[in-house]
PDB file of C-alpha atoms in Angstrom:
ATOM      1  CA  UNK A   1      -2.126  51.731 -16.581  1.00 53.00           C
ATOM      2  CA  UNK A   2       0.326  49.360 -15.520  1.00 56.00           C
ATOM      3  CA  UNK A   3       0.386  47.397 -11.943  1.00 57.00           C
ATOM      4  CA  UNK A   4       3.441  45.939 -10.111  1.00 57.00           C
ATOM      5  CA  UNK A   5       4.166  42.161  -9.939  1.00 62.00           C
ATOM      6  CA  UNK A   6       4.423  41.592  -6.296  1.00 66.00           C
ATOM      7  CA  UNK A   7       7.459  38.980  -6.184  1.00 74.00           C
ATOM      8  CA  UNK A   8       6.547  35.214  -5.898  1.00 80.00           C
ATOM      9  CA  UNK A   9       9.008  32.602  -4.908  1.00 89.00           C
ATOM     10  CA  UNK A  10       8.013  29.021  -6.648  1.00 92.00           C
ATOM     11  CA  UNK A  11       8.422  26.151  -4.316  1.00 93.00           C
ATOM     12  CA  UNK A  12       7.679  23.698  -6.908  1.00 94.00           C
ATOM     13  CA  UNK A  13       7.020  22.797 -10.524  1.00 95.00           C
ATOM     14  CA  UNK A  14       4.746  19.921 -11.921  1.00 95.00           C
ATOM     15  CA  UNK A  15       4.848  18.857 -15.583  1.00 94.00           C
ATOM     16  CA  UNK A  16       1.697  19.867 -17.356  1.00 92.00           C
ATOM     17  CA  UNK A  17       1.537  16.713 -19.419  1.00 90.00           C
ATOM     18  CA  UNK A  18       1.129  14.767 -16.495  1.00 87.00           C
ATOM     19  CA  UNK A  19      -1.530  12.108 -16.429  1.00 88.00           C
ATOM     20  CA  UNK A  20      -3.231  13.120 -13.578  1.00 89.00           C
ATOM     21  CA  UNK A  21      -3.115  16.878 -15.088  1.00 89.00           C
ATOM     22  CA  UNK A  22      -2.754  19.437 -12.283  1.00 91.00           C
ATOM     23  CA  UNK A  23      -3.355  17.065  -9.378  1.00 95.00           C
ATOM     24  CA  UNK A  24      -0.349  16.754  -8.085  1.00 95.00           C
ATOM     25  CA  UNK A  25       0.488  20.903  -7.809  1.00 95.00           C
ATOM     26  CA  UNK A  26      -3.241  21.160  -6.398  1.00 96.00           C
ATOM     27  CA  UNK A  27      -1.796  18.498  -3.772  1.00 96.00           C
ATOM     28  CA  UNK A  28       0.843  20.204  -2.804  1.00 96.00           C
ATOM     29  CA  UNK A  29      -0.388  23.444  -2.717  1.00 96.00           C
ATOM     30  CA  UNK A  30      -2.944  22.019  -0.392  1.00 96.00           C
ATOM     31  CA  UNK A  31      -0.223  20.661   1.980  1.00 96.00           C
ATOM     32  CA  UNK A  32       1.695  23.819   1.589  1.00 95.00           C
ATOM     33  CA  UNK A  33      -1.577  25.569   2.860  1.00 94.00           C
ATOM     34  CA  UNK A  34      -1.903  23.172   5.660  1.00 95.00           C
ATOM     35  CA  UNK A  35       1.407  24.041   6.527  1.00 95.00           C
ATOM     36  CA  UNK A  36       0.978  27.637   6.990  1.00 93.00           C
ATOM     37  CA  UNK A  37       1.925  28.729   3.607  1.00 91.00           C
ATOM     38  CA  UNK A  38      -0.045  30.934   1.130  1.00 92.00           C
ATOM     39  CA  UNK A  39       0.388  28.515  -1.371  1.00 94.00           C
ATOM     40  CA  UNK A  40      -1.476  28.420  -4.881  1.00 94.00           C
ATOM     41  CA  UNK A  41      -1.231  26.880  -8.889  1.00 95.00           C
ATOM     42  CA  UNK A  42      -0.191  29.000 -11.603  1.00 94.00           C
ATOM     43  CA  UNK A  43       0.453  27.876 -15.370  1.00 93.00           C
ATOM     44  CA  UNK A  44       3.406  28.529 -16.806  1.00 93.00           C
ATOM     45  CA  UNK A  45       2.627  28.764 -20.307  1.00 92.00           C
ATOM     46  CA  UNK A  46       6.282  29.120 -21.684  1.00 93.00           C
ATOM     47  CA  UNK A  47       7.729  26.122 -19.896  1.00 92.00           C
ATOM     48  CA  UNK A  48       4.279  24.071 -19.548  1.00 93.00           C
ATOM     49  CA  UNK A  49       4.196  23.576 -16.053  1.00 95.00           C
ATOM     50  CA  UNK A  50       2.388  23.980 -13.053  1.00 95.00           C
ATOM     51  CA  UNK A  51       4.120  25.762 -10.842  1.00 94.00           C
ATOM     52  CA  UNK A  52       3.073  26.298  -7.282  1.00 95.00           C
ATOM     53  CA  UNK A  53       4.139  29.930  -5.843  1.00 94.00           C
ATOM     54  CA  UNK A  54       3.653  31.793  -2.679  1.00 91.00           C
ATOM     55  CA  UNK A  55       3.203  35.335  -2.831  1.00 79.00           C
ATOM     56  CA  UNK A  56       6.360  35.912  -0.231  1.00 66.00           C
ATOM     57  CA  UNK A  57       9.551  36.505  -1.724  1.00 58.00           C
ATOM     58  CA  UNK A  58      12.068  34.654   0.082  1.00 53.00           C
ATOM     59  CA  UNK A  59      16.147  35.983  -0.488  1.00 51.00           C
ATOM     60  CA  UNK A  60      18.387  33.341  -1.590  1.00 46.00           C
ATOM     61  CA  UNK A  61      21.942  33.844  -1.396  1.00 42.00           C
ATOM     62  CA  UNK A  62      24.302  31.239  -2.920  1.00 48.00           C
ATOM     63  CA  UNK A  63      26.576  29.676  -1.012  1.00 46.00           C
ATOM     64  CA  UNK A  64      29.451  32.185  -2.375  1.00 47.00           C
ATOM     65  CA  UNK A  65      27.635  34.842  -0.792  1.00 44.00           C
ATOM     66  CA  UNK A  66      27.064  33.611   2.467  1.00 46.00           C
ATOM     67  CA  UNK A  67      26.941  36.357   5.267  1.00 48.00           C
ATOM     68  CA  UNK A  68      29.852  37.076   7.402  1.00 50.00           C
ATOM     69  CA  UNK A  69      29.321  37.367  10.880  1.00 49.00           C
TER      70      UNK A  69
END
């Protein structure tokens, strides 16, 4: 049985090796949150970071691309 990723946008990414370890991701997650986004932590095991995702996918379209009105 296999389940869908729902798309997550990452807003930001925290080094894992930090000092304070994933305190500042928590942090901003928690001001994200306060803000009125569904923000949480996840670990990125491949690149070793904390990255902090919302569960909205948000469309990015490179300047190139802009729309035309």
């Amino acid at each position: 049985m296999t389940t869908a990723e729902q798309p997550r946008t990452v807003l930001e990414c925290f080094p894992a090796g930090h000092p304070c370890g994933s305190w500042p991701a928590d942090a901003y997650a928690a001001t994200q949150r306060a803000q009125g986004t569904d923000a949480r932590v996840v670990m990125d095991l491949i690149t070793d970071q904390f990255l902090v995702v919302t569960g909205t996918a948000t469309r990015y379209l490179p300047f190139e691309q802009e729309p035309t009105r």
